[in-house]
XYZ file of C-alpha atoms in Angstrom:
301
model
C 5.779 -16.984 2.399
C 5.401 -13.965 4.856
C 1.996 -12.892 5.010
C 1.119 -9.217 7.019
C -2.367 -9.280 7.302
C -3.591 -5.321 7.807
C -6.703 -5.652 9.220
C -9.060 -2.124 10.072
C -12.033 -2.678 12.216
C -14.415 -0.894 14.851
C -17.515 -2.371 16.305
C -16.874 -6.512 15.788
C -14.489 -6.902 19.120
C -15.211 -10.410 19.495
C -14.868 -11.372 17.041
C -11.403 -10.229 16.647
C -9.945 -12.878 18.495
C -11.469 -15.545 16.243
C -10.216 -14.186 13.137
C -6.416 -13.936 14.917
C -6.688 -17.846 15.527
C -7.864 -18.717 12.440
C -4.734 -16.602 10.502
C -1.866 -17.230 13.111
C 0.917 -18.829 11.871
C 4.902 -18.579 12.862
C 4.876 -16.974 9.268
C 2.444 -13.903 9.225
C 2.078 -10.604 11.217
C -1.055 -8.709 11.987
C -0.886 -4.903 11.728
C -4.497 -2.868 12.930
C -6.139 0.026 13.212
C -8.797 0.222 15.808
C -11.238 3.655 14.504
C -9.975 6.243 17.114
C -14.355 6.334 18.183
C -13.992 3.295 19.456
C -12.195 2.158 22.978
C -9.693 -0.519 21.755
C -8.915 -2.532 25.178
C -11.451 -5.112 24.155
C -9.271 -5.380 21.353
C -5.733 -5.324 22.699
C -7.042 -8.086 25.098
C -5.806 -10.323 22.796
C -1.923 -10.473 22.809
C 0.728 -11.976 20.814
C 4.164 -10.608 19.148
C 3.000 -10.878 16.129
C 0.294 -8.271 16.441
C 1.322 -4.895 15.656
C -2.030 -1.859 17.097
C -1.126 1.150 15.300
C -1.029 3.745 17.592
C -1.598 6.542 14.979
C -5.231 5.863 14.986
C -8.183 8.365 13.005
C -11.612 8.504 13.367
C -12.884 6.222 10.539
C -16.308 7.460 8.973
C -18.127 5.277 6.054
C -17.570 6.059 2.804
C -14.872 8.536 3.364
C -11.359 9.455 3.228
C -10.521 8.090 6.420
C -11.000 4.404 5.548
C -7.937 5.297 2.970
C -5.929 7.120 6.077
C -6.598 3.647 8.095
C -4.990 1.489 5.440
C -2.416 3.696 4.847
C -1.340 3.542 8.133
C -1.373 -0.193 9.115
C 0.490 -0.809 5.447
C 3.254 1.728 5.551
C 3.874 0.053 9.093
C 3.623 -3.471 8.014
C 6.290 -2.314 5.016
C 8.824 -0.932 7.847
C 8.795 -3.991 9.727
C 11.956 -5.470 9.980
C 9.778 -9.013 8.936
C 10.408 -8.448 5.606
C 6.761 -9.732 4.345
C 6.297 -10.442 0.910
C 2.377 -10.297 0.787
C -0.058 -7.971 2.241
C -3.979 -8.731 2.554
C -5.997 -6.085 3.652
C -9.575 -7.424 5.774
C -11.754 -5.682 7.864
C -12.571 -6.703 11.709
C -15.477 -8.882 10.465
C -13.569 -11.026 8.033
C -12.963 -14.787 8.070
C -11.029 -17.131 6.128
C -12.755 -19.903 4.274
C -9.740 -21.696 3.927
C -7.283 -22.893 6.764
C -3.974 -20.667 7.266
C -1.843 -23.308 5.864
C -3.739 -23.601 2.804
C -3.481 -19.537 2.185
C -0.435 -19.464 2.915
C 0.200 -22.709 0.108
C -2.044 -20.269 -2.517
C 0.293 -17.167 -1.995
C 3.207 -19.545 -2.295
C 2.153 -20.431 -5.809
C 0.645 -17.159 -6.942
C 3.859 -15.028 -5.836
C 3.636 -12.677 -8.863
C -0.523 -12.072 -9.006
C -1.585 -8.909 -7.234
C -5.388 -9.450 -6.233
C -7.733 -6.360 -6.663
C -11.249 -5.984 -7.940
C -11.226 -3.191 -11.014
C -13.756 -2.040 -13.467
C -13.093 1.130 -15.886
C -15.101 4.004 -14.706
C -17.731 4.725 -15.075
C -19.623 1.321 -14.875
C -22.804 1.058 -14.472
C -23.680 -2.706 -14.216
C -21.269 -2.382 -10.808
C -22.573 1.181 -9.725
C -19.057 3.405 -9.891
C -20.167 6.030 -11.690
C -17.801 9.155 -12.709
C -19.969 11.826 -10.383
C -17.814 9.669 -7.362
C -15.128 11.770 -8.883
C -16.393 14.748 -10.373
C -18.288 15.964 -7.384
C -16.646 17.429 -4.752
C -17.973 15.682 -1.463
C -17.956 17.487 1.618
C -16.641 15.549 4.984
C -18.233 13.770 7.728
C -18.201 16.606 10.008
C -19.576 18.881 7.889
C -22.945 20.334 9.005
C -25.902 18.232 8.644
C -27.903 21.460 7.543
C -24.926 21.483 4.402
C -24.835 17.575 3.829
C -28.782 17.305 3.291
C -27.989 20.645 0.950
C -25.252 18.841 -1.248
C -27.273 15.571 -0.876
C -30.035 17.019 -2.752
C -28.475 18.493 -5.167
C -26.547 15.771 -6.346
C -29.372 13.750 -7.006
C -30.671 16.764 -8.871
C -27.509 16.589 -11.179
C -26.896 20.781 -10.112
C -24.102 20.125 -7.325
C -20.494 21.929 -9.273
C -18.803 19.438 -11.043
C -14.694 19.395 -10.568
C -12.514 18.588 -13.982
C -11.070 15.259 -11.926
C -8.474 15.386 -15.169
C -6.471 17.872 -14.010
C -4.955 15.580 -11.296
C -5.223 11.928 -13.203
C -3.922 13.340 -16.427
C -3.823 10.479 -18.975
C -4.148 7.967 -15.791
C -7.863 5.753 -16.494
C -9.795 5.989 -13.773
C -10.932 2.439 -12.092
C -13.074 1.643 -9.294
C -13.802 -1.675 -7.139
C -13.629 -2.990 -3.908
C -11.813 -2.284 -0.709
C -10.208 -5.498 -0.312
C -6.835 -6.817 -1.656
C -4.094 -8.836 -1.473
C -0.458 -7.476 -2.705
C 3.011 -8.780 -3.423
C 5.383 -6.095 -1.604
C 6.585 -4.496 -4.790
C 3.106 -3.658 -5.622
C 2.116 -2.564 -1.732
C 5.648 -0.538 -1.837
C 4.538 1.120 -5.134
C 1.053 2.119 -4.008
C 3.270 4.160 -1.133
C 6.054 5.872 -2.958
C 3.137 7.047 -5.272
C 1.034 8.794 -3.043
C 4.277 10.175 -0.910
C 5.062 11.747 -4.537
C 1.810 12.936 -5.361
C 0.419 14.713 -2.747
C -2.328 16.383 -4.854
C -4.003 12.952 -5.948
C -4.587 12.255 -1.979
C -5.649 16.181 -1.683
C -8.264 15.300 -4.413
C -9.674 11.878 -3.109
C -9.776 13.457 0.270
C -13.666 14.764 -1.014
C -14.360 12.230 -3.118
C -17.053 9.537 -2.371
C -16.151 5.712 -1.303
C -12.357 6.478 -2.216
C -10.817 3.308 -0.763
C -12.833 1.677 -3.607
C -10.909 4.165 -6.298
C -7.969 5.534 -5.389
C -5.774 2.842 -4.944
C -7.351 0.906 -7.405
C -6.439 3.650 -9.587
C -3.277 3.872 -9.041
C -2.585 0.110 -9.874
C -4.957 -0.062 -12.661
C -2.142 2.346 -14.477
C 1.467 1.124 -12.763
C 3.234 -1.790 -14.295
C 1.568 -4.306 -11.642
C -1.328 -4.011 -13.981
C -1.039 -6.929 -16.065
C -0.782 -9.088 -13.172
C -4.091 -8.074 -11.695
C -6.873 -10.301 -10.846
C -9.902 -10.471 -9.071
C -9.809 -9.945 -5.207
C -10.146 -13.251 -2.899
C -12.809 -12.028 -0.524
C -16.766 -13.153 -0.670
C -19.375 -10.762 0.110
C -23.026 -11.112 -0.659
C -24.391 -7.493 -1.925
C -27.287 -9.084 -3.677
C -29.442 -7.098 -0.710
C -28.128 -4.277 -2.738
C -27.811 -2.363 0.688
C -24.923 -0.165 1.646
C -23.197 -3.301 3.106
C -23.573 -7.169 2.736
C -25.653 -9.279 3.887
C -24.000 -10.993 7.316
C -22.702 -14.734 6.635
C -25.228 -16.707 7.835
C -26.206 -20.459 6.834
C -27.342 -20.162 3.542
C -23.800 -18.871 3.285
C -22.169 -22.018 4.791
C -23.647 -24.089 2.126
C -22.374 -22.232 -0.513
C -18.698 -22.652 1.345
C -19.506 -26.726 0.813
C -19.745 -26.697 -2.377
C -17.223 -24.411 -3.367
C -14.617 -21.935 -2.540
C -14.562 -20.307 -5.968
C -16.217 -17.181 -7.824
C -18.393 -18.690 -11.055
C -17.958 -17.005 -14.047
C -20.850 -14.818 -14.030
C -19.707 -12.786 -10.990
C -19.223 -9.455 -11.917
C -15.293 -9.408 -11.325
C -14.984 -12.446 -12.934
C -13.703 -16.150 -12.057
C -11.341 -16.786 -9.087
C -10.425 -18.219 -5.383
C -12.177 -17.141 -2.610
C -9.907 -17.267 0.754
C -11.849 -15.047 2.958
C -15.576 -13.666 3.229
C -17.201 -11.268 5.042
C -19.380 -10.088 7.056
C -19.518 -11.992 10.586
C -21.444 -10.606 13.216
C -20.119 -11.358 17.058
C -22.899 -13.314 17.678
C -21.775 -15.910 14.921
C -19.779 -18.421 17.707
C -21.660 -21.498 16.052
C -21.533 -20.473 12.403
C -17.628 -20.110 12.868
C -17.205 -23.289 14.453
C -19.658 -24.919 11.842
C -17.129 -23.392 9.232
C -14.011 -24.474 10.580
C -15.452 -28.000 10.308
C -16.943 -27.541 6.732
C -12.817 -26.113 6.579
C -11.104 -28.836 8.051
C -13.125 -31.867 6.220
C -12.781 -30.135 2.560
C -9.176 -30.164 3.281
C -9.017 -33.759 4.621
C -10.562 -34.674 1.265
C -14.010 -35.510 3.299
């Protein structure tokens, strides 16, 4: 099993190189974008030719179209290689496996057919993707603070111009979720033919909020891949309910002991975990603690 891991990241450079190590195999490729703000020597510092930098790098702003130009990138690259992989996980700089490479690599093996995305209907509530992500038009990061605080307040006053987001999805249901996935190549190369085919539906998630948890998930929520959907393989504790997750830290570790499995009650539903996030680049020790925790659950200790 070929595995191209796509990975986008920023502000985490050291811990880049630990989350290389952990991966690297003979069998996988790394493909990343490094946000154009950011100086990516620190990055490039680590060297192998299996690890692809994009050079077509953009500025990468949160909650914005850019995060969807970044993954873009790095997967119509990965696609092109000459590799031929058959799976594609997408991870952010700040990712880490909770399983060793091997074992991964043994799950994709016997899951060759499952595509792995988080989706919910829109809107939903109970996960916070409601429709106004869609309906209102969001104006970009460099749009004028004066403007942003304008539209801000506006929204939250339910008077900001609502756009009819049917005219572009048609009869297509609308899904939102998380970022992160993990693809066969059919499903990866279907993602790309459809937005090289329909320009419009990346014209209208280019001012839409969060779209890198929508529009992709969108797409596959209504191709044929979607029967073979399940939930995505990547832990992340929002029970801060902040903008991001809490950082892994050793209440997190604990959890990774006793299991490497979603329960039931999550709100995606059952499933593997293989990677969680976030790790800060001060978390030396809690990595090495985890690649022991890694090493004796696979030992059968």
């Amino acid at each position: 099993m070929k595995i191209a891991y796509l990975i986008i990241a920023y502000n985490n450079a050291r811990h880049f190189p630990r989350l290389i190590r952990a991966l690297n195999t003979p069998r996988c490729g790394f493909f990343v974008h490094i946000d154009k703000k950011y100086d990516i020597t620190p990055y490039t510092a680590v060297r192998g030719q299996n690890i692809v930098f994009s050079r077509n790098r953009v500025p990468v702003y949160w909650g914005d179209f850019s995060t969807v130009e970044a993954i873009l990138i790095v997967l119509r690259e990965a696609l092109q290689s000459a590799e031929g992989f058959e799976r594609f996980v997408l991870l952010s700089g700040s990712d880490y496996p909770v399983r060793s490479a091997e074992s991964i690599e043994r799950f994709f093996e016997s899951h060759r057919e499952t595509e792995y995305m988080n989706l919910v209907p829109m809107p939903s509530k109970a996960l916070g993707k409601p429709l106004t992500r869609l309906s209102y038009y969001r104006p970009g990061p460099l749009t004028p603070p004066w403007l942003l605080f304008t539209a801000k307040a506006l929204m939250k006053l339910h008077l900001w111009p609502h756009r009819n987001y049917r005219k572009v999805l048609g009869n297509m249901k609308p899904y939102g979720g998380s970022m992160f996935w993990a693809l066969t190549r059919n499903a990866a190369q279907y993602l790309l033919d459809f937005v090289d085919r329909r320009p419009d539906f990346l014209r209208f998630y280019r001012n839409t909020y969060c779209p890198d948890e929508m529009m992709l998930q969108t797409i596959l929520g209504n191709s044929p891949f979607a029967p073979n959907i399940r939930r995505n393989l990547t832990y992340a504790d929002w029970s801060a309910r902040g903008r991001s997750p809490e950082w892994i830290n050793r209440k997190h570790l604990d959890l990774f002991k006793t299991t490497v499995r979603f329960p039931p009650d999550d709100p995606y539903g059952p499933g593997d975990m293989l990677f969680a996030r976030k790790f800060s680049e001060d978390a030396d020790d809690l990595v090495e603690e985890l690649n022991r925790i890694i090493a004796e659950r696979e030992a059968g200790g």
